[in-house]
Each structure stands twice: as structure tokens, then as C-alpha cells.
XYZ file of C-alpha atoms in Angstrom:
645
model
C -2.634 33.713 -23.291
C -4.821 31.395 -25.378
C -8.596 31.468 -25.340
C -10.123 28.810 -23.069
C -12.381 27.704 -25.915
C -14.473 24.666 -25.101
C -12.182 23.739 -22.187
C -14.203 25.997 -19.908
C -17.252 23.792 -20.488
C -15.635 20.617 -19.191
C -17.764 20.853 -16.041
C -20.865 20.477 -18.229
C -19.668 17.001 -19.247
C -19.817 16.007 -15.568
C -23.104 17.820 -14.924
C -25.044 16.159 -17.753
C -25.183 12.649 -16.196
C -26.490 13.948 -12.867
C -29.205 15.827 -14.761
C -29.986 12.564 -16.533
C -30.253 10.778 -13.183
C -32.828 13.300 -11.974
C -34.897 13.083 -15.160
C -34.790 9.288 -15.153
C -35.732 9.095 -11.473
C -38.770 11.366 -11.734
C -39.974 10.731 -15.281
C -38.330 7.470 -16.349
C -41.202 5.088 -15.654
C -43.608 7.375 -17.533
C -41.252 7.676 -20.512
C -41.345 5.215 -23.440
C -38.503 2.760 -22.953
C -38.615 3.350 -19.164
C -36.074 6.159 -19.165
C -32.951 4.916 -20.963
C -33.268 7.767 -23.450
C -32.185 10.360 -20.859
C -28.936 8.579 -20.071
C -28.055 7.857 -23.692
C -28.721 11.419 -24.851
C -26.898 13.170 -22.008
C -23.837 10.908 -22.060
C -23.817 11.157 -25.850
C -23.869 14.942 -25.586
C -21.066 14.717 -23.022
C -19.017 12.619 -25.461
C -19.418 15.232 -28.206
C -18.464 18.016 -25.813
C -15.443 15.972 -24.663
C -14.259 15.802 -28.263
C -14.517 19.582 -28.463
C -12.539 19.932 -25.220
C -9.813 17.684 -26.631
C -9.830 19.661 -29.887
C -8.941 22.750 -27.840
C -5.672 21.072 -26.860
C -5.024 19.600 -30.298
C -5.027 23.184 -31.573
C -2.407 24.132 -28.984
C -4.695 25.505 -26.286
C -3.491 25.793 -22.721
C -4.660 24.691 -19.310
C -7.929 26.130 -18.081
C -8.811 26.381 -14.381
C -11.773 28.006 -12.661
C -13.462 27.723 -9.293
C -16.039 29.265 -6.998
C -16.001 29.414 -3.209
C -18.032 26.753 -1.474
C -17.410 27.601 2.185
C -14.577 28.509 4.557
C -13.240 26.954 7.745
C -10.937 29.540 9.286
C -8.223 30.356 6.755
C -8.987 27.251 4.651
C -11.118 27.776 1.559
C -13.247 24.981 0.142
C -14.019 25.422 -3.526
C -15.915 23.792 -6.362
C -13.869 24.054 -9.506
C -12.367 22.449 -12.574
C -8.813 21.948 -13.758
C -8.747 21.085 -17.446
C -5.522 19.969 -19.063
C -4.772 17.390 -21.733
C -4.962 14.524 -19.270
C -8.422 15.701 -18.222
C -9.503 15.921 -21.860
C -8.281 12.407 -22.680
C -9.938 10.942 -19.569
C -13.207 12.677 -20.450
C -13.100 10.911 -23.824
C -12.388 7.553 -22.196
C -15.133 7.779 -19.573
C -17.859 9.135 -21.861
C -17.026 6.652 -24.637
C -17.251 3.595 -22.410
C -20.235 4.949 -20.483
C -22.131 5.685 -23.705
C -21.468 2.168 -24.987
C -22.637 0.708 -21.665
C -25.798 2.849 -21.677
C -26.713 1.666 -25.182
C -25.715 -1.937 -24.494
C -27.863 -2.059 -21.349
C -31.023 -1.348 -23.356
C -30.930 -4.921 -24.632
C -29.090 -6.625 -21.795
C -31.318 -5.272 -19.012
C -34.559 -5.480 -21.007
C -37.366 -6.735 -18.809
C -35.511 -6.160 -15.553
C -37.908 -5.136 -12.790
C -35.584 -2.299 -11.686
C -34.607 -1.181 -15.186
C -35.267 2.520 -14.511
C -33.415 2.484 -11.183
C -30.456 0.809 -12.903
C -30.169 3.748 -15.297
C -30.477 6.235 -12.445
C -27.513 4.726 -10.579
C -25.562 4.256 -13.824
C -25.863 7.981 -14.532
C -24.844 8.938 -10.989
C -21.837 6.637 -11.252
C -20.758 8.296 -14.504
C -21.182 11.716 -12.888
C -18.999 10.657 -9.953
C -16.114 9.480 -12.146
C -16.274 12.617 -14.291
C -16.214 14.676 -11.101
C -12.979 12.927 -10.090
C -11.531 13.715 -13.525
C -12.342 17.454 -13.633
C -11.843 18.282 -9.933
C -9.246 20.916 -9.133
C -9.157 20.195 -5.383
C -8.882 17.186 -3.131
C -12.196 17.485 -1.316
C -14.218 17.753 -4.504
C -12.301 14.738 -5.813
C -13.104 12.937 -2.558
C -16.828 13.586 -3.052
C -16.750 11.967 -6.490
C -14.552 9.167 -5.133
C -17.022 8.269 -2.368
C -20.110 8.553 -4.589
C -18.466 6.026 -6.902
C -18.076 3.665 -3.965
C -21.748 3.954 -3.031
C -22.910 3.504 -6.625
C -20.670 0.470 -7.119
C -22.311 -1.076 -4.051
C -25.764 -0.442 -5.514
C -24.844 -1.688 -8.990
C -22.965 -4.822 -7.921
C -25.883 -5.704 -5.647
C -28.523 -4.768 -8.232
C -30.011 -8.264 -8.024
C -29.837 -8.247 -4.243
C -32.505 -10.923 -3.829
C -29.768 -13.531 -4.273
C -27.526 -13.681 -1.227
C -24.340 -14.105 -3.266
C -24.995 -10.784 -5.018
C -25.654 -8.804 -1.865
C -22.598 -10.377 -0.211
C -20.415 -9.379 -3.172
C -21.687 -5.801 -2.935
C -20.938 -5.645 0.792
C -17.483 -7.150 0.256
C -16.659 -4.591 -2.444
C -17.893 -1.719 -0.315
C -16.042 -2.710 2.858
C -12.794 -3.578 1.057
C -12.652 -0.330 -0.899
C -13.556 1.639 2.230
C -10.589 -0.003 3.947
C -8.372 1.656 1.362
C -10.274 4.919 1.642
C -9.272 5.340 5.294
C -5.560 5.974 4.573
C -6.574 7.951 1.485
C -8.599 10.311 3.668
C -5.708 10.728 6.111
C -3.386 11.396 3.186
C -5.647 14.254 2.117
C -5.589 15.632 5.660
C -1.772 15.492 5.729
C -1.451 17.415 2.468
C -4.091 20.001 3.356
C -2.614 20.675 6.798
C 0.942 20.797 5.448
C 0.196 23.061 2.468
C -2.781 25.078 3.690
C -4.695 24.471 0.461
C -6.884 21.828 -1.108
C -6.002 22.773 -4.691
C -4.281 19.851 -6.406
C -2.172 21.998 -8.746
C -1.002 24.270 -5.931
C -0.115 21.259 -3.790
C 1.994 19.905 -6.648
C 3.799 23.219 -7.003
C 4.517 23.485 -3.270
C 5.783 19.909 -3.093
C 7.872 20.372 -6.235
C 9.429 23.546 -4.839
C 10.607 21.673 -1.758
C 8.460 23.658 0.673
C 7.450 20.489 2.540
C 9.676 18.102 4.428
C 10.369 14.839 2.662
C 9.016 12.861 5.619
C 5.624 14.578 5.376
C 5.548 14.085 1.607
C 6.470 10.403 1.983
C 3.743 9.843 4.564
C 1.173 11.582 2.349
C 2.267 9.575 -0.712
C 1.917 6.233 1.083
C -1.471 7.159 2.533
C -2.779 8.275 -0.846
C -1.460 5.073 -2.394
C -3.614 3.182 0.113
C -6.664 4.657 -1.581
C -5.327 3.600 -4.978
C -4.763 0.055 -3.688
C -8.404 -0.169 -2.624
C -10.034 1.398 -5.678
C -7.711 -0.170 -8.269
C -7.836 -3.592 -6.580
C -4.123 -4.039 -5.890
C -2.625 -6.570 -3.506
C -3.695 -7.127 -0.764
C -7.085 -5.420 -1.327
C -7.688 -7.031 -4.722
C -10.133 -9.639 -3.381
C -13.273 -7.570 -3.919
C -13.074 -7.221 -7.685
C -13.570 -10.862 -8.833
C -16.620 -11.191 -6.582
C -17.984 -7.957 -8.050
C -18.691 -9.991 -11.211
C -22.002 -10.908 -9.571
C -23.354 -7.576 -10.808
C -24.889 -7.111 -14.265
C -22.301 -7.356 -17.058
C -22.705 -3.703 -18.183
C -21.730 -2.737 -14.631
C -18.639 -4.914 -14.875
C -17.644 -3.164 -18.101
C -18.145 0.311 -16.663
C -16.504 -0.308 -13.279
C -13.624 -2.451 -14.511
C -12.719 -0.765 -17.788
C -12.677 3.003 -17.562
C -14.068 4.284 -14.306
C -13.827 3.069 -10.741
C -10.754 0.836 -10.980
C -9.000 3.414 -13.158
C -9.569 6.091 -10.513
C -6.726 4.807 -8.341
C -4.224 4.965 -11.210
C -5.537 8.391 -12.190
C -5.099 9.578 -8.594
C -1.456 8.477 -8.450
C -0.760 10.155 -11.778
C -2.558 13.375 -10.907
C -0.633 13.673 -7.626
C 2.567 12.340 -9.144
C 4.584 15.263 -7.785
C 3.891 13.971 -4.287
C 5.168 10.491 -5.205
C 8.240 11.740 -7.082
C 9.410 14.016 -4.246
C 8.881 11.407 -1.538
C 11.682 9.159 -0.353
C 12.822 6.783 -3.133
C 11.603 3.752 -1.236
C 8.001 4.967 -1.627
C 8.100 4.443 -5.392
C 9.852 1.141 -4.774
C 6.899 0.064 -2.634
C 4.586 1.101 -5.460
C 6.617 -0.967 -7.927
C 6.695 -4.023 -5.654
C 2.949 -3.938 -5.026
C 2.288 -3.542 -8.747
C 4.640 -6.366 -9.721
C 3.211 -8.820 -7.191
C -0.339 -7.982 -8.245
C 0.377 -8.179 -11.987
C 1.838 -11.684 -11.990
C -0.270 -13.019 -9.115
C -3.576 -11.991 -10.704
C -2.512 -13.285 -14.133
C -1.826 -16.731 -12.654
C -5.252 -16.761 -11.001
C -6.819 -16.156 -14.414
C -5.513 -19.575 -15.530
C -7.986 -21.629 -13.494
C -11.200 -19.631 -13.637
C -14.312 -21.161 -15.200
C -16.469 -18.033 -14.966
C -15.645 -15.970 -18.066
C -16.190 -12.704 -16.209
C -13.817 -13.759 -13.440
C -11.108 -14.375 -16.023
C -11.597 -10.802 -17.191
C -11.705 -9.563 -13.598
C -8.282 -11.020 -12.807
C -7.090 -9.673 -16.131
C -8.227 -6.203 -15.060
C -6.367 -6.502 -11.750
C -3.242 -7.583 -13.624
C -3.436 -4.808 -16.233
C -3.993 -2.151 -13.592
C -0.936 -3.505 -11.805
C 1.033 -2.938 -15.029
C 0.159 0.737 -14.753
C 0.813 0.954 -11.014
C 4.201 -0.776 -11.228
C 5.401 1.568 -13.988
C 4.569 4.612 -11.868
C 7.772 3.694 -10.025
C 9.790 4.344 -13.198
C 9.406 8.118 -13.042
C 7.801 10.471 -15.601
C 8.398 8.117 -18.531
C 6.672 5.313 -16.675
C 3.796 7.608 -15.757
C 3.297 8.557 -19.394
C 3.313 4.938 -20.507
C 0.952 3.970 -17.667
C -1.587 6.565 -18.734
C -1.344 5.473 -22.339
C -2.088 1.895 -21.256
C -4.967 3.182 -19.126
C -6.312 4.861 -22.274
C -6.051 1.795 -24.541
C -7.075 -0.682 -21.829
C -10.416 1.062 -21.402
C -11.402 0.241 -24.981
C -10.394 -3.397 -25.258
C -11.410 -4.339 -21.714
C -14.867 -2.769 -22.114
C -15.133 -4.675 -25.402
C -14.284 -7.957 -23.684
C -16.702 -7.443 -20.810
C -19.558 -6.480 -23.105
C -18.650 -9.401 -25.390
C -18.802 -11.773 -22.426
C -22.180 -10.290 -21.582
C -23.432 -11.081 -25.080
C -22.251 -14.669 -24.631
C -23.885 -14.958 -21.202
C -27.073 -13.446 -22.620
C -27.084 -16.172 -25.284
C -26.251 -19.277 -23.211
C -27.639 -18.143 -19.807
C -24.471 -19.174 -17.998
C -21.203 -17.554 -16.933
C -19.251 -20.812 -17.025
C -16.999 -21.541 -19.982
C -17.479 -25.257 -19.309
C -21.056 -24.749 -20.508
C -20.085 -22.840 -23.650
C -18.049 -23.836 -26.719
C -18.687 -23.668 -30.449
C -20.229 -20.182 -30.306
C -18.267 -18.690 -33.202
C -20.847 -19.913 -35.728
C -24.132 -18.791 -34.100
C -22.544 -15.559 -32.808
C -20.168 -14.297 -35.530
C -20.215 -10.584 -34.593
C -19.582 -11.325 -30.941
C -16.866 -13.812 -31.888
C -14.832 -11.520 -34.131
C -15.107 -8.498 -31.874
C -14.178 -10.656 -28.877
C -11.149 -12.012 -30.742
C -10.026 -8.448 -31.495
C -10.302 -7.514 -27.812
C -8.515 -10.707 -26.746
C -5.662 -10.123 -29.195
C -5.279 -6.582 -27.873
C -5.198 -7.886 -24.299
C -2.570 -10.440 -25.270
C -0.444 -7.713 -26.872
C -0.627 -8.855 -30.494
C 0.486 -6.142 -32.960
C -0.778 -3.831 -34.301
C -3.712 -3.632 -31.875
C -3.975 -1.122 -29.021
C -2.645 -3.399 -26.311
C 0.589 -4.002 -28.213
C 1.517 -0.316 -28.425
C 0.763 0.520 -24.810
C 2.416 -2.620 -23.417
C 5.442 -1.895 -25.562
C 5.626 1.571 -23.979
C 5.401 0.032 -20.515
C 8.075 -2.586 -21.136
C 10.351 -0.060 -22.820
C 10.067 2.186 -19.759
C 10.784 -0.706 -17.398
C 13.800 -1.845 -19.431
C 15.722 1.298 -18.439
C 16.954 0.670 -14.927
C 14.019 -1.401 -13.675
C 15.058 -4.850 -14.793
C 13.131 -6.780 -12.127
C 9.877 -5.044 -13.029
C 10.655 -5.661 -16.710
C 11.095 -9.415 -16.209
C 7.954 -9.687 -14.079
C 5.860 -7.795 -16.623
C 7.266 -9.801 -19.537
C 6.387 -13.044 -17.759
C 2.956 -11.605 -17.009
C 2.491 -10.860 -20.719
C 3.193 -14.524 -21.508
C 0.684 -15.756 -18.916
C -1.875 -13.176 -20.086
C -1.668 -14.396 -23.682
C -2.107 -17.999 -22.512
C -5.196 -17.483 -20.340
C -6.721 -15.195 -22.966
C -6.316 -17.929 -25.593
C -7.762 -20.457 -23.162
C -10.801 -18.197 -22.697
C -11.371 -17.836 -26.436
C -10.904 -21.557 -27.141
C -13.228 -22.707 -24.363
C -15.899 -20.178 -25.315
C -15.969 -20.183 -29.107
C -14.313 -23.427 -30.320
C -15.096 -27.104 -29.993
C -18.599 -28.422 -29.415
C -21.342 -26.539 -27.623
C -21.568 -27.928 -24.096
C -24.519 -25.953 -22.794
C -28.285 -26.115 -23.107
C -30.691 -24.324 -25.403
C -29.919 -22.638 -28.694
C -27.373 -19.791 -28.651
C -28.119 -16.791 -30.831
C -26.506 -13.505 -31.736
C -27.212 -10.570 -29.437
C -29.573 -7.763 -30.546
C -28.268 -4.693 -32.353
C -28.311 -2.592 -29.179
C -25.645 -4.975 -27.830
C -23.603 -5.754 -30.954
C -23.443 -2.073 -31.984
C -21.302 -1.058 -28.979
C -19.145 -4.158 -29.577
C -18.353 -3.040 -33.119
C -17.666 0.549 -31.978
C -15.295 -0.582 -29.238
C -13.594 -3.025 -31.600
C -12.923 -0.150 -33.997
C -11.466 1.846 -31.116
C -9.337 -1.117 -30.078
C -7.864 -1.285 -33.578
C -7.309 2.453 -33.950
C -6.353 4.085 -30.640
C -3.111 2.175 -30.286
C -1.609 4.022 -33.213
C -1.549 7.173 -31.088
C 1.406 5.556 -29.365
C 3.228 4.680 -32.582
C 6.434 6.564 -33.314
C 4.793 8.987 -35.754
C 2.101 10.048 -33.243
C 3.824 9.391 -29.923
C 5.076 12.898 -29.218
C 1.811 14.473 -30.370
C -0.334 12.308 -28.087
C 1.771 12.854 -25.007
C 2.029 16.544 -25.712
C -1.764 16.678 -25.576
C -1.713 14.900 -22.264
C 1.216 16.437 -20.439
C 2.053 19.700 -22.278
C 5.693 18.878 -22.189
C 8.116 16.785 -24.105
C 7.941 13.431 -22.354
C 11.051 11.482 -21.675
C 11.713 9.903 -25.013
C 10.482 6.327 -25.264
C 11.739 5.327 -28.648
C 10.728 2.169 -30.401
C 13.120 -0.406 -28.954
C 13.294 -3.336 -31.395
C 14.486 -5.939 -28.898
C 11.786 -4.976 -26.386
C 9.093 -5.126 -29.073
C 10.468 -8.470 -30.239
C 10.432 -9.906 -26.714
C 6.907 -8.663 -25.924
C 5.553 -9.915 -29.253
C 7.385 -13.209 -28.832
C 5.950 -13.677 -25.331
C 2.455 -12.940 -26.604
C 2.740 -15.292 -29.577
C 4.250 -18.033 -27.417
C 1.345 -17.742 -24.983
C -1.157 -17.920 -27.841
C 0.532 -20.925 -29.467
C 0.731 -22.856 -26.214
C -2.909 -22.020 -25.499
C -4.000 -23.269 -28.917
C -1.916 -26.417 -28.521
C -3.373 -27.185 -25.092
C -7.006 -26.309 -25.825
C -7.091 -26.988 -29.557
C -8.891 -30.288 -29.105
C -11.833 -31.232 -26.936
C -10.982 -32.317 -23.399
C -13.215 -33.662 -20.694
C -11.016 -32.094 -18.040
C -9.302 -28.715 -18.159
C -5.501 -29.326 -18.012
C -5.075 -26.265 -15.802
C -7.204 -27.994 -13.169
C -4.991 -31.067 -13.084
C -1.709 -29.657 -11.752
C -2.030 -30.882 -8.191
C -0.984 -28.501 -5.390
C -0.377 -25.647 -7.834
C -3.976 -25.865 -9.032
C -5.184 -25.977 -5.430
C -3.148 -22.882 -4.626
C -4.689 -20.998 -7.553
C -8.230 -22.276 -7.078
C -8.074 -21.218 -3.420
C -6.760 -17.780 -4.569
C -3.544 -18.121 -2.544
C -5.837 -18.670 0.471
C -6.309 -14.907 0.705
C -10.087 -15.150 1.076
C -9.639 -17.816 3.745
C -7.160 -15.618 5.573
C -9.503 -12.638 5.538
C -12.537 -14.707 6.452
C -10.960 -16.724 9.266
C -8.462 -14.142 10.415
C -10.550 -10.975 10.261
C -14.203 -11.347 9.286
C -15.227 -14.268 11.518
C -13.271 -13.112 14.604
C -14.665 -9.603 14.242
C -18.148 -10.990 13.698
C -17.775 -13.249 16.748
C -16.474 -10.353 18.829
C -19.335 -8.166 17.686
C -21.839 -10.938 18.382
C -20.356 -11.490 21.845
C -20.422 -7.777 22.538
C -24.020 -7.534 21.388
C -24.954 -10.524 23.573
C -23.134 -9.037 26.586
C -24.735 -5.684 25.943
C -28.122 -7.335 25.683
C -27.638 -9.300 28.898
C -25.977 -6.625 31.009
C -27.028 -3.310 29.584
C -30.232 -3.679 27.652
C -31.756 -6.161 30.099
C -30.729 -3.869 32.982
C -32.338 -0.917 31.259
C -35.495 -2.921 30.550
C -35.673 -4.285 34.106
C -35.024 -0.844 35.569
C -37.709 0.609 33.354
C -40.082 -2.154 34.465
C -39.386 -1.435 38.154
C -39.815 2.270 37.579
C -43.083 1.564 35.818
C -44.284 -0.529 38.776
C -43.350 2.244 41.227
C -45.066 4.782 39.092
C -48.195 2.659 38.748
C -48.310 2.164 42.525
C -47.973 5.915 43.037
C -50.740 6.569 40.542
C -52.907 3.946 42.217
C -52.331 5.500 45.655
C -53.029 8.992 44.338
C -56.190 7.723 42.691
C -57.416 6.006 45.846
C -56.381 8.715 48.308
C -56.802 11.994 46.493
C -59.102 11.456 43.541
C -61.436 8.939 45.170
C -61.282 10.890 48.480
C -62.311 14.116 46.758
C -65.136 12.422 44.902
C -66.376 10.665 48.047
C -66.104 13.894 50.050
C -68.261 15.775 47.566
C -70.764 12.968 47.631
C -70.926 12.939 51.448
C -71.318 16.740 51.568
C -74.085 16.566 49.026
C -75.788 13.822 51.063
C -75.516 15.850 54.310
C -76.892 19.028 52.792
C -79.592 17.019 51.089
C -80.555 15.563 54.466
C -80.909 19.033 55.941
C -83.037 20.212 53.066
C -85.193 17.164 53.493
C -86.369 18.551 56.890
C -87.132 21.905 55.378
C -89.123 20.467 52.478
C -91.778 18.856 54.718
C -94.952 20.025 52.917
C -96.394 21.566 56.150
C -97.922 25.007 55.356
C -97.843 26.218 58.977
C -94.128 25.425 59.196
C -93.473 27.305 55.946
C -95.420 30.357 57.321
C -93.474 30.302 60.611
C -90.163 30.129 58.731
C -91.255 32.965 56.453
C -92.206 35.122 59.502
C -88.825 34.329 61.142
C -87.052 35.310 57.998
C -88.908 38.625 57.766
C -88.025 39.379 61.415
C -84.339 38.632 60.795
C -84.262 40.870 57.704
C -86.059 43.681 59.553
C -83.577 43.551 62.377
C -80.643 43.595 59.927
C -81.951 46.568 57.944
C -83.007 48.595 60.997
C -79.706 48.066 62.714
C -77.775 49.124 59.642
């Protein structure tokens, strides 16, 4: 048995951000820089420790698991623990890398914000929550991290809550993701009741051994997938993510690159045994949902003017790539996780690059940008690198991971393969459109654009370097090594398939060339907004928001309003009127008691005092003879009393 090495300290990586949150909350405003130093140092330390955890597996180390009892409910034990394998180690690297870049980037981007310190507090808690999901060895601990992420996303998206559109976006994100969390919670209950344990690894073993009926496993798999649909913004619960762009750009990078939206994919992969041993149609449902979302979201990216919304729909589409390939079995799972790994780098780069552009021109709209490659050269070149990776241009990270995905889909999943190949073409086109509208042509905005400060361009350069380098882990010479780190087994061989690589590269290049041809010269009107009904369909987002608003939100709101009105008229008013009548009865009783008892007692005492005073008035006459007679009578009475006794 190998030594656990640094793997046993994986829990420290998750604990550091929550310690940072406490320090920032209590001491941040009294610290120079208003507290960002705590987040940067702790997440930086977590990144270094994550590298050491990964090094344990590079050297051939094994899985490490440990836990302590939390509490018991009958025979069921609730624990707090960690399960550290290669997948955990790789995800720790991804989360800490992106979070560190976001923490540093936010120093410049959020400078002067009135809630700067609070922003860093919530940012640290959010990082802690995602790391908790990654290291958790049981479902309830994972659920805690999962729900904390949801709360923090609400707070971060609505950071500038004074504007109604921001607070509405935060509420929409919270309610939509909670809708997916309901089946996720029931899925956990099904697995826990069926297996008698909350431990994820033990559940996988029991399901893999066939100890559970396939019907129960299928029900659990579908319910858990509901949670993934909500968190990873898959159809039909994808509508929250584009609106979440109302939050600060660093939040968009953190939520939409490596953390919250990746949690759903991570969940499906971590509980993959449940999906594999369910009825075959369950994975087919997963593939269908992923395929619809991938192409549908890519098409919506064609007509967006807000640069962050383009990237938001891109995120939905890329996550759908991963989800759809989960239906291809272990090989698809491996490729999906590799794309999750590479996507985190180039998508964080693109979001932070868009933030630098927004910071310079004070607008999110590409129609108010243009010509920024000259005043913003660092942002331009790093953004181009991220865009090329997103489009799948070799030899950048996106090419290698997309090639893995398409190669997996080409073996027995032809429909998924065609859909994803078409999506790659559309992705390359809207990515080129984004770059051309933002950085080429004449500047169409106001003011004087300028390059972002070093605290913002530094993370861009670091992520660009990662975007160039991490893809080679999926090349043929490193493929087996990388996946052995992650899965501790020989993955199903995904060899370099020349015709697949040629098709994916051809689709990407075709999309780029068409994009350059269409947007290579200045236009007063975007051609994508002049396609009649098709443009209307895309601009209205397939009428999904209208359907939810008119079919669910407004009717529910009207019902609630009617119920509140009825309750107010029939229940609350009745209670108030009854209370008023009771108060009148009580006041009358008090008044009667006061008049009859209290006033009667007082008047009686007064009358008695007056009567006795009247008697004494006759005695106190001032006549000496009368006093002497009374004194003699008194002496006689006393003498009689004493002599008789």
C-alpha cells in the first residue's frame, strides 16, 4: 500500500478559502487593500498544495480516503470526509487556478466598489463550496457544498442589487437552479435508502455489483441528472445563465468556467456507475438533452450583442458537449472530463478578457466596440488565443479535447457526432464574429479605450499560457498518462483518428473563414440580425423566456396575489375584526370593573372615613366638663372589667 503523501491534505485546499472568508469579513476593512490579500494568499496556497496532491498521483500514488463521524440517524451514519483520486486532484488544480486568477483580476476590476470587501468574502465562500463538492466522499457533504454554491451565486450575480435588472437576474438564477435541485435531492434520498449509505464510492460499488434493481438505479440516475441540468444550465433549465451576466465579470469567469456550471458535469461523472447501470434509455436521454442544448445554445450565440452573453451561450453549448458524450460510455466520460479541464482555462480567459474590454469602453455591447486591437494589444492577443481554442483551432487546448469528444462520438453515436460537428462549425463562426466586432474595424463607442492594469492583464497572460499548453496532455504521447492520473485505469483507447481530426479542423476553419468574410468589412447592420423569422426566433431565444414568464411565472404570481388578497379579505380581516371586537368586549369589562369594583371600593372607604370622622367630631367638642365625664365613665368601665375578671 502506497503512502498517502500530500493526498491526505486535500481537505486543507477546501478549508483555506473559508478561513480567508472569515479573515476578510472581520479584518478586511481594516487591512490595506480592503482585504483582497487574504483571498489571494489562501487560494494561492491552495493552488500550490493542489500541485503537490497531483504530484502524489504522478508518482503512482493510490486513492486516499478518510472520514470522521458527524452524527447518526438510526443505522445511517453521516460523515465528513474526503475521497482523493486523480479526478479530485485534477479538479483541485482547475478550481484553484481559475479562482486565483479571478481573485487577482478582481483587485483591478472591482477597485473602488463600495462592497469590495464583501465581494471577496462571498468569492472565498464560493470557492470553498466548489472545493467541498470536489473532495466530498459522501452525498450529503456534497449537497452542502452544492447548496452553498447556489446561495453564493445568488449573492454574486446580484452584487449590484440596486439595479432591478441585476437583482432579477440573481433571483432567476436562484429559482431556476433550485428547480433542478429538487429532483437532485430526491435522487440522493433514493440512493441512500436503497444502499443504506451516503458514501459515494460505496454506492458505486453496490450499484456496479448489481445489488440494486435496475428500476431503482434508473430512477436515481434521472433524478440526479435533474440536478446536473439545473447547475450546468442544460435544456430546458438553461435560461438562467445568460441573465447571470448581469453580475461582475470576475463572477462570470468563476461561475461559468470552472466551478458552478462544471459541478453538474462533475456530478454525473463522479456517479457514473449509477448512469451506466441504469436502463440504456437513461443515457440516451442524457445524450438527447446534451445534443439539443449544444446546437441550440450555439445558434443563440449568433445574434447576441452583449459580449458576455455570447460567452454565456458558448458555455451552455460547451457544457452540453460534455453532457452529451456521457452517453457514450467510459470513453465518452474520459473525453468529457478532458474537455471540462481544458474548457476551464480558455473560457476563464475569454470572460476575463471581455471584462478588460468592458472596463475600457464602459459597455457590454459589441456594437459600441471595434478597433480595440491597437489600444489593447495584450487583451487582444490573449483573447484571440482563447477564441481560437474555443473554435477548436489546432494545436490549442480546445482542439485536443474536442477531437477526443468527436472521436468518442464517432464510434456508434453517429447522430451525436453530426450534431457536435455542426455545433463546432457554428461555434467557430460566432467566435469569429465576436472577435471581429470587438477588435477590428473602427471604434464605435465613446471615450478613449486603454489597456487594463497589470492586475487584470497578468491573469490573462497566465490563462493564455495554460490554454496553449494544457491541450497537449491529450495528445497521443501524453494521452494515456493523463487519463491514468484521472481514472487509475487504462481508458478505452481513443486513438488519433485522422478523418475525425480533419473534419473537426475543417469545420472550425470554415466557420472562421465565413466569419471573416461576413464581418471583414464595416457594416451598419449586423447580417445575423437581418434573416427575418430565423433572426426573430433566435432573438426571442426560441420563446423559452416568454413561455416561462407567461406560462409559469405570471400565472403563479397572479395565483399567489389572488390568494394573498383572499387571505387578506377573508382571513386577516376576520382576525383583525375579531381582535377588535374582543378588544371592545375587554375594554367594556375593564370599564365595568373599574366603575363597580375599583370605584365602589374607593367610594366606600371614603364614606366610612366620613362617617367615622363625623362621630369623632362630636367627641372633639372642646368642652372640659364633657371630657371629664367621659374620662370618669371610662374609668368606671375599666374598673368593672378588671374586678369582674
